[in-house]
Short mmCIF file of C-alpha atoms in Angstrom, two decimals:
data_model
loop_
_atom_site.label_atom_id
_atom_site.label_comp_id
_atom_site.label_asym_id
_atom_site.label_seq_id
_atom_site.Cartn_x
_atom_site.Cartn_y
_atom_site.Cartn_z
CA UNK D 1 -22.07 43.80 7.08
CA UNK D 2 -23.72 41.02 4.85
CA UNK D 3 -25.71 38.92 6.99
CA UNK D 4 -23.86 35.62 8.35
CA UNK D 5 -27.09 33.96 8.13
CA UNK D 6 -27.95 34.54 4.42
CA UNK D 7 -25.77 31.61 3.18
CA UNK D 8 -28.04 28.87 5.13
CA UNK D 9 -31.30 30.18 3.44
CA UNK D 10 -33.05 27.40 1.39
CA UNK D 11 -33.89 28.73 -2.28
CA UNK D 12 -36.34 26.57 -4.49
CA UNK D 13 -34.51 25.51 -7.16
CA UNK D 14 -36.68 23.06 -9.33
CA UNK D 15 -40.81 22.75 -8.09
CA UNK D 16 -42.17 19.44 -7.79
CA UNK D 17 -45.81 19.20 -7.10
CA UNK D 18 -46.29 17.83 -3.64
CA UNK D 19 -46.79 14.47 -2.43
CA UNK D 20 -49.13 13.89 0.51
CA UNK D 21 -48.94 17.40 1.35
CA UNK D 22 -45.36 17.35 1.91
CA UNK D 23 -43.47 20.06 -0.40
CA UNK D 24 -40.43 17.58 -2.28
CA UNK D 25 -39.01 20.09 -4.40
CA UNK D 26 -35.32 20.25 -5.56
CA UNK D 27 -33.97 23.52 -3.17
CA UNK D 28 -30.44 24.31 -3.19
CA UNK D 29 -29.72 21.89 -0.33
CA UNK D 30 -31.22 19.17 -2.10
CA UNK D 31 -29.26 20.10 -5.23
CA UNK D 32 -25.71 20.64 -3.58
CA UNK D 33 -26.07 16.60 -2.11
CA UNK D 34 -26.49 15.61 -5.80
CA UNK D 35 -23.89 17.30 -6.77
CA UNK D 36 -21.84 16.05 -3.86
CA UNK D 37 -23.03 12.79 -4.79
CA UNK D 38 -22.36 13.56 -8.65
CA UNK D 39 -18.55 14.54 -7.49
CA UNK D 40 -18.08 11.79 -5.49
CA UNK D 41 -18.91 9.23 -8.28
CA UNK D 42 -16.90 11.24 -10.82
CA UNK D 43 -13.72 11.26 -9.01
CA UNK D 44 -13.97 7.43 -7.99
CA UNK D 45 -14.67 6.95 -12.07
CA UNK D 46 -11.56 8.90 -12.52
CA UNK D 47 -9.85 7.18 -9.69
CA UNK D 48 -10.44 3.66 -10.84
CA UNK D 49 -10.60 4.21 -14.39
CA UNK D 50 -7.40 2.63 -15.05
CA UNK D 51 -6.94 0.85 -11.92
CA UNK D 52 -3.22 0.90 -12.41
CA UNK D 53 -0.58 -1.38 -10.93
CA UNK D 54 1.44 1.68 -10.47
CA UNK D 55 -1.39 4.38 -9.41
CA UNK D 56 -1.40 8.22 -10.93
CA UNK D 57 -2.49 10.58 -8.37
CA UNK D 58 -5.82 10.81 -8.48
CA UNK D 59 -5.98 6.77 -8.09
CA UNK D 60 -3.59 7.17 -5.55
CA UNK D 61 -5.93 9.28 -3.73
CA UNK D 62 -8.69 6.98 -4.19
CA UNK D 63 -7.28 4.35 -3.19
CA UNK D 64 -6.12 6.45 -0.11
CA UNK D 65 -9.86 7.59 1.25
CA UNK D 66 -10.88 3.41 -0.01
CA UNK D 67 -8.01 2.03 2.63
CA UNK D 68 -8.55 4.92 5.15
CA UNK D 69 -12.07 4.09 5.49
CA UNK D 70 -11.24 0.30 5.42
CA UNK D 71 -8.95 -0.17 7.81
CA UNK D 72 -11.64 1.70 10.25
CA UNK D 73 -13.86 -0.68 9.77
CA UNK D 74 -11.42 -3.14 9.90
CA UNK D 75 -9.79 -2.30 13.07
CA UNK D 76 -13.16 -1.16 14.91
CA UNK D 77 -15.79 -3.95 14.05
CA UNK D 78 -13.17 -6.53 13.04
CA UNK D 79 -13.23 -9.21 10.54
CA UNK D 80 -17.18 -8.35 9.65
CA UNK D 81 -16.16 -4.94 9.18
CA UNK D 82 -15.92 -5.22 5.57
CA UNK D 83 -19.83 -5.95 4.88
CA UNK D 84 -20.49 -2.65 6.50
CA UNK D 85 -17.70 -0.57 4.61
CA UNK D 86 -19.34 0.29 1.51
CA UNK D 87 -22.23 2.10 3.69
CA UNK D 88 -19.88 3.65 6.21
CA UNK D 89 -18.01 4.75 2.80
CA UNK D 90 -20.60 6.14 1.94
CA UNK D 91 -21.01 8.02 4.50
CA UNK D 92 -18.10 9.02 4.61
CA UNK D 93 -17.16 10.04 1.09
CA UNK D 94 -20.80 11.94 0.82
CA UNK D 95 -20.38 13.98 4.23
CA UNK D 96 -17.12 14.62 2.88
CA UNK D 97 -17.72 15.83 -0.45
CA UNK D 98 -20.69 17.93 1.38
CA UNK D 99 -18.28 19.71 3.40
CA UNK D 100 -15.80 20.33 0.74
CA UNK D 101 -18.03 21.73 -1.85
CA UNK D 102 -19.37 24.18 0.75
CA UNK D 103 -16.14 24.98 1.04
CA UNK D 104 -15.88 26.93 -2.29
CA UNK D 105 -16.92 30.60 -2.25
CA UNK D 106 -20.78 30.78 -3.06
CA UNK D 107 -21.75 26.69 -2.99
CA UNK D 108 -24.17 26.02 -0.44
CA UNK D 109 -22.93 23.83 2.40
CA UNK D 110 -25.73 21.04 2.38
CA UNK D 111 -24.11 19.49 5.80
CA UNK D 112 -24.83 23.14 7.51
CA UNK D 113 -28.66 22.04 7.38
CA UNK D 114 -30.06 20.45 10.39
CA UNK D 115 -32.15 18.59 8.18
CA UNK D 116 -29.42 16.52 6.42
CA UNK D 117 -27.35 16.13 9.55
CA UNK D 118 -30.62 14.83 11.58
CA UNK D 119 -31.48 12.53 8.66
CA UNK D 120 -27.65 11.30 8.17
CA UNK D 121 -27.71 10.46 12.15
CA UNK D 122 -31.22 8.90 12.01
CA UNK D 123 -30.02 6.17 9.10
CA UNK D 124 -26.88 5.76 10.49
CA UNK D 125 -28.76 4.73 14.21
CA UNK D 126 -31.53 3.17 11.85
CA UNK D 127 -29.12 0.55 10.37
CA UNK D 128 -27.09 0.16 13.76
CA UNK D 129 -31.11 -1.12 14.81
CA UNK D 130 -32.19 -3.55 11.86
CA UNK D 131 -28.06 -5.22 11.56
CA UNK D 132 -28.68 -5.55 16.15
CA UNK D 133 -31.99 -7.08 14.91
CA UNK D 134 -31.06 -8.90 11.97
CA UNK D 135 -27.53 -10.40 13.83
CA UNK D 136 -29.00 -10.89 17.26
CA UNK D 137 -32.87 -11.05 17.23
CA UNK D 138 -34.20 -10.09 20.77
CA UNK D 139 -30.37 -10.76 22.00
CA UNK D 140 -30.28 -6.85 20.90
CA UNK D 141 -31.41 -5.83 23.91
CA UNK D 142 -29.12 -7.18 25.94
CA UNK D 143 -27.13 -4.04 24.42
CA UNK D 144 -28.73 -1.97 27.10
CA UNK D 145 -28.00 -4.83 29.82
CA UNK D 146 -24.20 -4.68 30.37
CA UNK D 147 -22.80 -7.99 32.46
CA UNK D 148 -20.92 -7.93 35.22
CA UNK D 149 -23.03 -4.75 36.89
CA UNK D 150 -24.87 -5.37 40.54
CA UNK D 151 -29.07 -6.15 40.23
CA UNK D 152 -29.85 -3.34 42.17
CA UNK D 153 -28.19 -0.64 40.05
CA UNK D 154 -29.04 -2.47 36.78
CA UNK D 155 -32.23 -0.49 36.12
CA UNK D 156 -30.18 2.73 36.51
CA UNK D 157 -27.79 1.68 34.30
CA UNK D 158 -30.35 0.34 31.80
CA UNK D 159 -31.82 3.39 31.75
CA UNK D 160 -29.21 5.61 30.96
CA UNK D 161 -27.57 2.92 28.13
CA UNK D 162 -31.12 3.59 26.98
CA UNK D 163 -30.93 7.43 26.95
CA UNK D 164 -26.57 7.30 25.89
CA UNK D 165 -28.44 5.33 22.76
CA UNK D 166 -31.19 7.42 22.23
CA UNK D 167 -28.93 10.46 22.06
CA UNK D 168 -26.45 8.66 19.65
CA UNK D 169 -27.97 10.59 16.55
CA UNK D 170 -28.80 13.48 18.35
CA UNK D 171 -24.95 13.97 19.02
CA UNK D 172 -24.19 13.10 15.33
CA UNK D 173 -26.62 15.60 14.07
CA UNK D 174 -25.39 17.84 15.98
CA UNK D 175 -21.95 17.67 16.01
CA UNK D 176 -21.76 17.79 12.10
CA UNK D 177 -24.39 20.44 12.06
CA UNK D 178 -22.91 22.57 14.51
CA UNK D 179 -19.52 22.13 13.43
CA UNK D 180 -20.31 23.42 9.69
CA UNK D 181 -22.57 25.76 10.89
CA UNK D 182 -19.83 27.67 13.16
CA UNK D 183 -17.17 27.58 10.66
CA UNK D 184 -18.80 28.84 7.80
CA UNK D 185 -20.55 31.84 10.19
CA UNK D 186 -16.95 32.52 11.92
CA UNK D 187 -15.46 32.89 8.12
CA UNK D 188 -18.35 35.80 7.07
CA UNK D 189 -18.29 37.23 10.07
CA UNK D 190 -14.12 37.67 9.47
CA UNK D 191 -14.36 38.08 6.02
CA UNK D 192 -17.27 41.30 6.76
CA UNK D 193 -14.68 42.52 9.61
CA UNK D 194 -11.97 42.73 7.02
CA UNK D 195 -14.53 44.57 4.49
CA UNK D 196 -15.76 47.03 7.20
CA UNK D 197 -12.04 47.59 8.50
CA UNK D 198 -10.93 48.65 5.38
CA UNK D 199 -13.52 51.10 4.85
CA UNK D 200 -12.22 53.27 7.75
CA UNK D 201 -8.74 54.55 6.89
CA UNK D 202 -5.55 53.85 7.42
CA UNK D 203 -5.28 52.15 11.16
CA UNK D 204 -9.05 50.11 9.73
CA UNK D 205 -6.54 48.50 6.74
CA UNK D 206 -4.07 47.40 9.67
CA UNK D 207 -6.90 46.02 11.37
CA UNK D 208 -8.37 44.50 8.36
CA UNK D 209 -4.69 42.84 7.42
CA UNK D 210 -5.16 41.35 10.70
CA UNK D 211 -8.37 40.12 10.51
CA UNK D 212 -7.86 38.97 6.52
CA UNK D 213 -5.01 36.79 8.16
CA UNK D 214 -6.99 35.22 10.49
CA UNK D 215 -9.52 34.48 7.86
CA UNK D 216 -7.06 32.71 6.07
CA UNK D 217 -5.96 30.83 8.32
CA UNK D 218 -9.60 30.03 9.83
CA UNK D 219 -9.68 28.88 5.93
CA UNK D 220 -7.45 26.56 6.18
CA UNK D 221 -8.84 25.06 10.00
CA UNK D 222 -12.18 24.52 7.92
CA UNK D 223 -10.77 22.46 5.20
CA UNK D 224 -9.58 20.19 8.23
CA UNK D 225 -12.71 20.38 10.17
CA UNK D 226 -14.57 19.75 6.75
CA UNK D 227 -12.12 16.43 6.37
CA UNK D 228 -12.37 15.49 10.58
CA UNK D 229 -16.08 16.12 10.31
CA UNK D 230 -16.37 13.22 7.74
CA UNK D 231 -14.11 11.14 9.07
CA UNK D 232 -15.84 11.47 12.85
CA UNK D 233 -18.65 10.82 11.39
CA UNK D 234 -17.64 7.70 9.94
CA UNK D 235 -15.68 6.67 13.01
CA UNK D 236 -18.43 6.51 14.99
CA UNK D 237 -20.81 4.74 12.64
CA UNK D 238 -17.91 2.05 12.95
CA UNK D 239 -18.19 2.27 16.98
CA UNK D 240 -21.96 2.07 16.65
CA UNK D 241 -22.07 -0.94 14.53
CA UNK D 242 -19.35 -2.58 16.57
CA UNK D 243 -21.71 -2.44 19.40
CA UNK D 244 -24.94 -4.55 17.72
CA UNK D 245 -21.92 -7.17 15.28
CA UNK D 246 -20.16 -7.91 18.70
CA UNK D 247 -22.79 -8.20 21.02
CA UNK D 248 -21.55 -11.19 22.57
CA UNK D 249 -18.25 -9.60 23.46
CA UNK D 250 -19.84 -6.88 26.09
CA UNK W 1 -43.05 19.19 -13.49
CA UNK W 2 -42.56 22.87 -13.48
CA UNK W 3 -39.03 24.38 -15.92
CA UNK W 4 -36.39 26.59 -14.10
CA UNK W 5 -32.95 27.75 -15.11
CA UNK W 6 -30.58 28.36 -12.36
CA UNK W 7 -28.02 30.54 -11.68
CA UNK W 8 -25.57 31.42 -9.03
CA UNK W 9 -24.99 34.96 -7.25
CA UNK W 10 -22.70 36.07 -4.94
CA UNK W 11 -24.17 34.84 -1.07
CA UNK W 12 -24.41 31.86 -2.00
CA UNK W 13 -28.61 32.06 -2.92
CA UNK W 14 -29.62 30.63 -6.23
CA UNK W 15 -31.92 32.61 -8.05
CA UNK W 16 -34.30 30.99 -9.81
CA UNK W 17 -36.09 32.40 -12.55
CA UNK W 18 -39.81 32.23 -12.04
CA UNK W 19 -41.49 29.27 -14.23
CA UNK W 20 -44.84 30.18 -16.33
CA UNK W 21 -47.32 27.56 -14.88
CA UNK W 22 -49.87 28.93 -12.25
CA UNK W 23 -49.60 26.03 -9.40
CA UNK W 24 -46.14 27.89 -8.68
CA UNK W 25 -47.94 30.88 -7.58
CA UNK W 26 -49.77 29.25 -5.70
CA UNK W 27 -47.30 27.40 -4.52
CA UNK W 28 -45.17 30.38 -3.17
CA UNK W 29 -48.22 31.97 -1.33
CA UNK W 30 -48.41 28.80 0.59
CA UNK W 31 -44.50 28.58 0.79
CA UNK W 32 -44.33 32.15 2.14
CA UNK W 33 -46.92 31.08 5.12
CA UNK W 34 -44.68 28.16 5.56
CA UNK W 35 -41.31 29.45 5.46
CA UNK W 36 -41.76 32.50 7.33
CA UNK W 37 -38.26 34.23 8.61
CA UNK W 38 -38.23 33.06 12.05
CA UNK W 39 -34.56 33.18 13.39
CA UNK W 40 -32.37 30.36 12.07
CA UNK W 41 -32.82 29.30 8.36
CA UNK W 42 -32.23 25.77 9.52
CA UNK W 43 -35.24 25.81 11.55
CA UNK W 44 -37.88 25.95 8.45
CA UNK W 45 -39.66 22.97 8.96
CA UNK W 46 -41.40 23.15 5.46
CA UNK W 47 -38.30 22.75 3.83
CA UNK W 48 -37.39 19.24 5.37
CA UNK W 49 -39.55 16.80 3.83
CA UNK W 50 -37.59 18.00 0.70
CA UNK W 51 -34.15 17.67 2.23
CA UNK W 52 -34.13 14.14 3.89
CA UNK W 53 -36.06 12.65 0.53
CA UNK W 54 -33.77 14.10 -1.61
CA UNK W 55 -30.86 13.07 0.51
CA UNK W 56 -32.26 9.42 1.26
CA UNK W 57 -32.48 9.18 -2.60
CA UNK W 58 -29.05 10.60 -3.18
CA UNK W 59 -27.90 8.48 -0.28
CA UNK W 60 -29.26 5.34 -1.70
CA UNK W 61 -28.07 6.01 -4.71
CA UNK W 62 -24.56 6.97 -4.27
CA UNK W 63 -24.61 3.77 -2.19
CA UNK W 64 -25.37 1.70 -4.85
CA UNK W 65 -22.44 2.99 -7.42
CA UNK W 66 -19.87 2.54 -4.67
CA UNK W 67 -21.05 -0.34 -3.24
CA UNK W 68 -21.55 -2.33 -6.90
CA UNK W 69 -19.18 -0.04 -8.84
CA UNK W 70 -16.65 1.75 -7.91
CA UNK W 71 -15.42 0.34 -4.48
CA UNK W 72 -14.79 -3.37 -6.16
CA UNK W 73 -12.59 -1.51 -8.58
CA UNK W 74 -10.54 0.32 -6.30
CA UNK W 75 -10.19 -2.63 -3.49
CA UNK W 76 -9.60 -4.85 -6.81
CA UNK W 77 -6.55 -2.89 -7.83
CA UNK W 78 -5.51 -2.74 -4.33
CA UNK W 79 -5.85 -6.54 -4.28
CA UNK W 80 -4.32 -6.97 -7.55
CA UNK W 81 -1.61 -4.87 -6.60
CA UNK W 82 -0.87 -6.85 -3.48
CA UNK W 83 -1.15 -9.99 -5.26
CA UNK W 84 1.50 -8.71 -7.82
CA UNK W 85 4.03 -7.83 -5.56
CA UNK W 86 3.50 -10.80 -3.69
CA UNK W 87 3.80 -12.75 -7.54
CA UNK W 88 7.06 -10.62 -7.97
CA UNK W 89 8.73 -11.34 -4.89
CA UNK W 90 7.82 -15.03 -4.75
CA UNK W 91 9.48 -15.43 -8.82
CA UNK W 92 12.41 -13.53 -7.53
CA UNK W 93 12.48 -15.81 -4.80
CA UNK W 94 12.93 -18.51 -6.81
CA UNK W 95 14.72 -17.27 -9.36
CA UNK W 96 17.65 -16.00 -6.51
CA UNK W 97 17.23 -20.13 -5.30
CA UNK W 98 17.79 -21.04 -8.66
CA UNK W 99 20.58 -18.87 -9.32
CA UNK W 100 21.90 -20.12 -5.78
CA UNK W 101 21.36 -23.59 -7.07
CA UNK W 102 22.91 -23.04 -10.53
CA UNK W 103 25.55 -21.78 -8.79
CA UNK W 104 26.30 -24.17 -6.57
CA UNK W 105 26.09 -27.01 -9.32
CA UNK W 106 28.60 -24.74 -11.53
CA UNK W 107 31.09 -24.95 -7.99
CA UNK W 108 30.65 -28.40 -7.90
CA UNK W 109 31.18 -28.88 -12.15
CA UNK W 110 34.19 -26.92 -11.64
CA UNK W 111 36.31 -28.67 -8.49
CA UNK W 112 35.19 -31.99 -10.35
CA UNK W 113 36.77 -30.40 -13.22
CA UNK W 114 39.60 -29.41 -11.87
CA UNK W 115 40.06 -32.84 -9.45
CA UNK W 116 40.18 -34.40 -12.95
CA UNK W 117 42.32 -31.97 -14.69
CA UNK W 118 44.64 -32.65 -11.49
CA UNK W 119 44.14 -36.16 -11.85
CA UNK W 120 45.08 -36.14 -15.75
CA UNK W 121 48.08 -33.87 -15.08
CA UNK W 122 49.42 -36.33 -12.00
CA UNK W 123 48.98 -39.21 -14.55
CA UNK W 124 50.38 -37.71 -17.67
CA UNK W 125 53.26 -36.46 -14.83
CA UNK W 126 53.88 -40.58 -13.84
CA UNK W 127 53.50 -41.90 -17.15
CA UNK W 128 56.22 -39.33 -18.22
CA UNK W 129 58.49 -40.23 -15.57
CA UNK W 130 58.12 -44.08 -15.97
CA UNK W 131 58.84 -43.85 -19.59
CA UNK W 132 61.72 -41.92 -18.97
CA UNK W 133 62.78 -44.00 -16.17
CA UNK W 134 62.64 -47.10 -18.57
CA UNK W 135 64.57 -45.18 -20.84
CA UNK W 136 67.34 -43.67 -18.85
CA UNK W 137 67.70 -47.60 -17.69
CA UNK W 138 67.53 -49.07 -20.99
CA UNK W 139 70.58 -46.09 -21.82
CA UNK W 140 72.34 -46.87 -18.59
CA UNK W 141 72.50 -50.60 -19.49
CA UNK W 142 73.34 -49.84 -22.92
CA UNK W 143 76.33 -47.74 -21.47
CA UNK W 144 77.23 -50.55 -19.08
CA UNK W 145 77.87 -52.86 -21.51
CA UNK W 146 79.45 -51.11 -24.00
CA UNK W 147 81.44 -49.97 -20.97
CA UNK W 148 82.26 -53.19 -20.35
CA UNK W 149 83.19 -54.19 -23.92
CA UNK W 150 85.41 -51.44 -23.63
CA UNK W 151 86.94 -52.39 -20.47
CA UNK W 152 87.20 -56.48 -22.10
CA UNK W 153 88.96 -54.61 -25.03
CA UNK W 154 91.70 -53.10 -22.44
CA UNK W 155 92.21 -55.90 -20.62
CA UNK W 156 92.82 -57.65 -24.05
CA UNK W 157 95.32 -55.08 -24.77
CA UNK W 158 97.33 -55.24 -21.89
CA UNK W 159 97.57 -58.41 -21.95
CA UNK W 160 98.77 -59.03 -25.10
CA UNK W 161 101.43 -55.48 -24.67
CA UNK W 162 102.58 -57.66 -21.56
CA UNK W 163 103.07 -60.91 -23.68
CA UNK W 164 105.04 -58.93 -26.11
CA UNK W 165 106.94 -56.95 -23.23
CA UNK W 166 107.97 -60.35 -22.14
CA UNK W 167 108.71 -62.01 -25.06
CA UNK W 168 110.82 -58.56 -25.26
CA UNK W 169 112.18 -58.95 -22.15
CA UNK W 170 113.15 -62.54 -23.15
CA UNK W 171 115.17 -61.55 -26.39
CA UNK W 172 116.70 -58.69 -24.63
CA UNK W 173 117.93 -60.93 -22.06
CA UNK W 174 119.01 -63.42 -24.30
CA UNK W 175 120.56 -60.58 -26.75
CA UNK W 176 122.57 -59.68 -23.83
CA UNK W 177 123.54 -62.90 -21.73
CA UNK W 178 125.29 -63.62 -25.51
CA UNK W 179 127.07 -60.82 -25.83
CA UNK W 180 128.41 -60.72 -22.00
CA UNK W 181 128.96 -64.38 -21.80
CA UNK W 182 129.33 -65.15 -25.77
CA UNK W 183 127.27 -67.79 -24.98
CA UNK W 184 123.45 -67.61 -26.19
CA UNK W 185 121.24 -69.12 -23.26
CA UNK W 186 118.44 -71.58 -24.49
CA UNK W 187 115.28 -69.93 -24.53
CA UNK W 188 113.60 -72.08 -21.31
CA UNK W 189 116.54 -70.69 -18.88
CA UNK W 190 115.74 -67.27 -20.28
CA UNK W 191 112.17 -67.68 -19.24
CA UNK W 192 112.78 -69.26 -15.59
CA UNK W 193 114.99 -66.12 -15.17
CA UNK W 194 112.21 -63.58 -16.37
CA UNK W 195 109.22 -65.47 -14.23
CA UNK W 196 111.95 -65.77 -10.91
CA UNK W 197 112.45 -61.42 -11.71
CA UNK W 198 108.84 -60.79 -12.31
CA UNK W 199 107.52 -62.85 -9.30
#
């Protein structure tokens, strides 16, 4: 059976000399998020091209993922929501076309690399830090003092809002990471079984009918988890920032 | 900056043809120290830096064409859209108000009409009448007094048949006293006879 592994191995795929001793070169992870990105701003070319009255399909979809996204900002952070939509967009529409890609038979799945999952947490908690800064000044740390809670437990609970906001991009990275990481290893590991199966006569090719059925339809879970992923993601980027644009309100 | 071709195998891996320039061998002898196979693939450190520059770029970038680009576009036609059906209902709004209005002006244009067409008909209806009313009494008086020239003429008539029955009367009598009595009565005792009979 192929390795379930192999598919997560970095390959160099364009050398760049390095910069203070730190290798930069273009590997296939690096080259699957521009292509992600190079999808992404296709489709929403496509998409708004014509920017229709009465939308085609792919404008409809567009216009779909555009109002999906907005109303979560909308509902979650409120009216400020919309200055932070075109980043949690972003987000989205990037993790999402991530996902997808690696969703196609032979694309690499940049999202299954710690590396971009730990790095897409990291900004999201980095700008949840500098708008609590920019919006609130020192009043940001009153985001680790809730009200209303006795003085005598109020260190406790300071330091655990502390830690619960510490982990925040662990649990992103994570979640995204692991999620990808499961689905696409769950899928070889099926698709070997049905290969293997096969090979051994005639109860193996019930076995592998089976087992080819449950790959298909573990297919079809991953499409969703490569959609819920993205839109989790984005969700609680929303919840984040609603913490640090509402301060007042906790 | 080193030139590769690409290509894509089955696994996933992307081969890369090796480029002719000497730093990439020594490159992959450090690379191979580096990236040694140890468990997960995710777990080779050398190959971050790479990753979360690459994606920070990308990031930054892609964040830029939505943000500037292609998100104004789509919310604009979302916007636009709104604002046209909003546009549409509003002119059929008024253009139903209108059509109420019109209407109700054309209602009121028409029982006008017809109060005056009602109005004209009761009139022409009276004028009628009075004219024939004058008429029918101009005829009736007409006929009453030709009625009564008539009547004038019969009474005439009469009177003068009942002079000339008397005067008959008279001659008769006296015709006859002469022959009975031989004797022909003056003509005053004939006529005190006829007025004492008559009375």
């Amino acid at each position: 059976m192929a390795d379930p592994m192999h598919q997560f191995e970095i390959q160099q795929v364009l050398e760049l000399p390095a910069v203070a001793g730190f290798d930069l070169s273009i590997t296939n992870s690096a080259l699957w998020m521009i292509i992600a990105a190079a999808s992404v701003t296709l489709f929403f070319a496509a998409a708004s091209a014509k920017a229709a009255v009465v939308p085609g399909r792919l404008q409809s979809v567009g216009e779909m993922l555009y109002e999906l996204i907005h109303n979560l900002t909308d509902s979650i952070i409120g009216h400020e929501g919309k200055r932070y939509f075109p980043f949690v967009f972003t987000l989205f529409a990037f993790i999402l076309a991530m996902n997808l890609l690696g969703m196609v038979p032979y694309f690499f799945t940049s999202t299954s690399q710690l590396a971009v999952t730990a790095t897409l947490g990291v900004l999201v908690i980095a700008v949840v830090i500098a708008v609590g800064f920019a919006r609130n000044g020192l009043g940001f740390f009153k985001l680790f003092v809730p009200s209303g809670v006795p003085f005598f437990v109020l260190p406790l609970v300071v330091v655990i809002e502390v830690i619960s906001f510490l982990v925040r991009p662990v649990t992103l990275a994570l979640r995204l990471f692991g999620n990808m990481v499961g689905g696409h290893v769950v899928l070889k590991v099926f698709g070997g079984f049905v290969v293997s199966l096969g090979a051994l006569g005639a109860l193996g090719i019930v076995g592998a009918l089976v087992t080819l059925t449950g790959t298909v339809a573990i297919t079809a879970l991953e499409f969703m988890v490569a959609f819920l992923q993205a839109f989790v993601f984005a969700v609680l980027a929303c919840v984040y920032l609603n913490d640090v644009v509402n301060l007042h309100s906790h | 900056m080193a030139q590769t071709t690409t290509e894509l195998e089955p696994g996933g891996a992307i081969v890369e043809t090796p480029p002719t320039t000497l730093s990439h061998d020594l490159h992959e002898s450090t690379e191979a120290a580096e990236h040694g196979t140890s468990g997960l693939p995710q777990f080779e450190f050398g190959y971050w830096p790479g990753q979360i520059f690459w994606l920070l770029i990308v990031f930054a970038i892609l964040y830029v064409i939505l943000s500037k680009l292609f998100l104004p576009r789509v919310g604009g036609a979302i916007e636009a859209r709104a604002a046209k059906i909003e546009g549409d209902l509003a002119d059929a709004r008024a253009a139903r108000d209108e059509a109420e209005r019109q209407s109700a002006e054309a209602a009121a244009e028409l029982a006008q009409a017809r109060g005056r067409a009602q109005k004209t008909a009761a009139d022409a209806k009276a004028a009628a009448k009075a004219e024939a009313d004058t008429r029918n009494a101009a005829e009736e008086a007409k006929l009453h007094e030709r009625l009564a020239v008539a009547e004038a003429g019969i009474q005439a008539g009469r009177e003068k048949a009942m002079a000339n029955v008397r005067s008959l009367a008279a001659e008769t009598a006296e015709a006859i006293v002469e022959k009975l009595s031989g004797q022909a009565p003056t003509r005053a005792e004939v006529d005190a006879a006829i007025a004492r009979n008559a009375a």
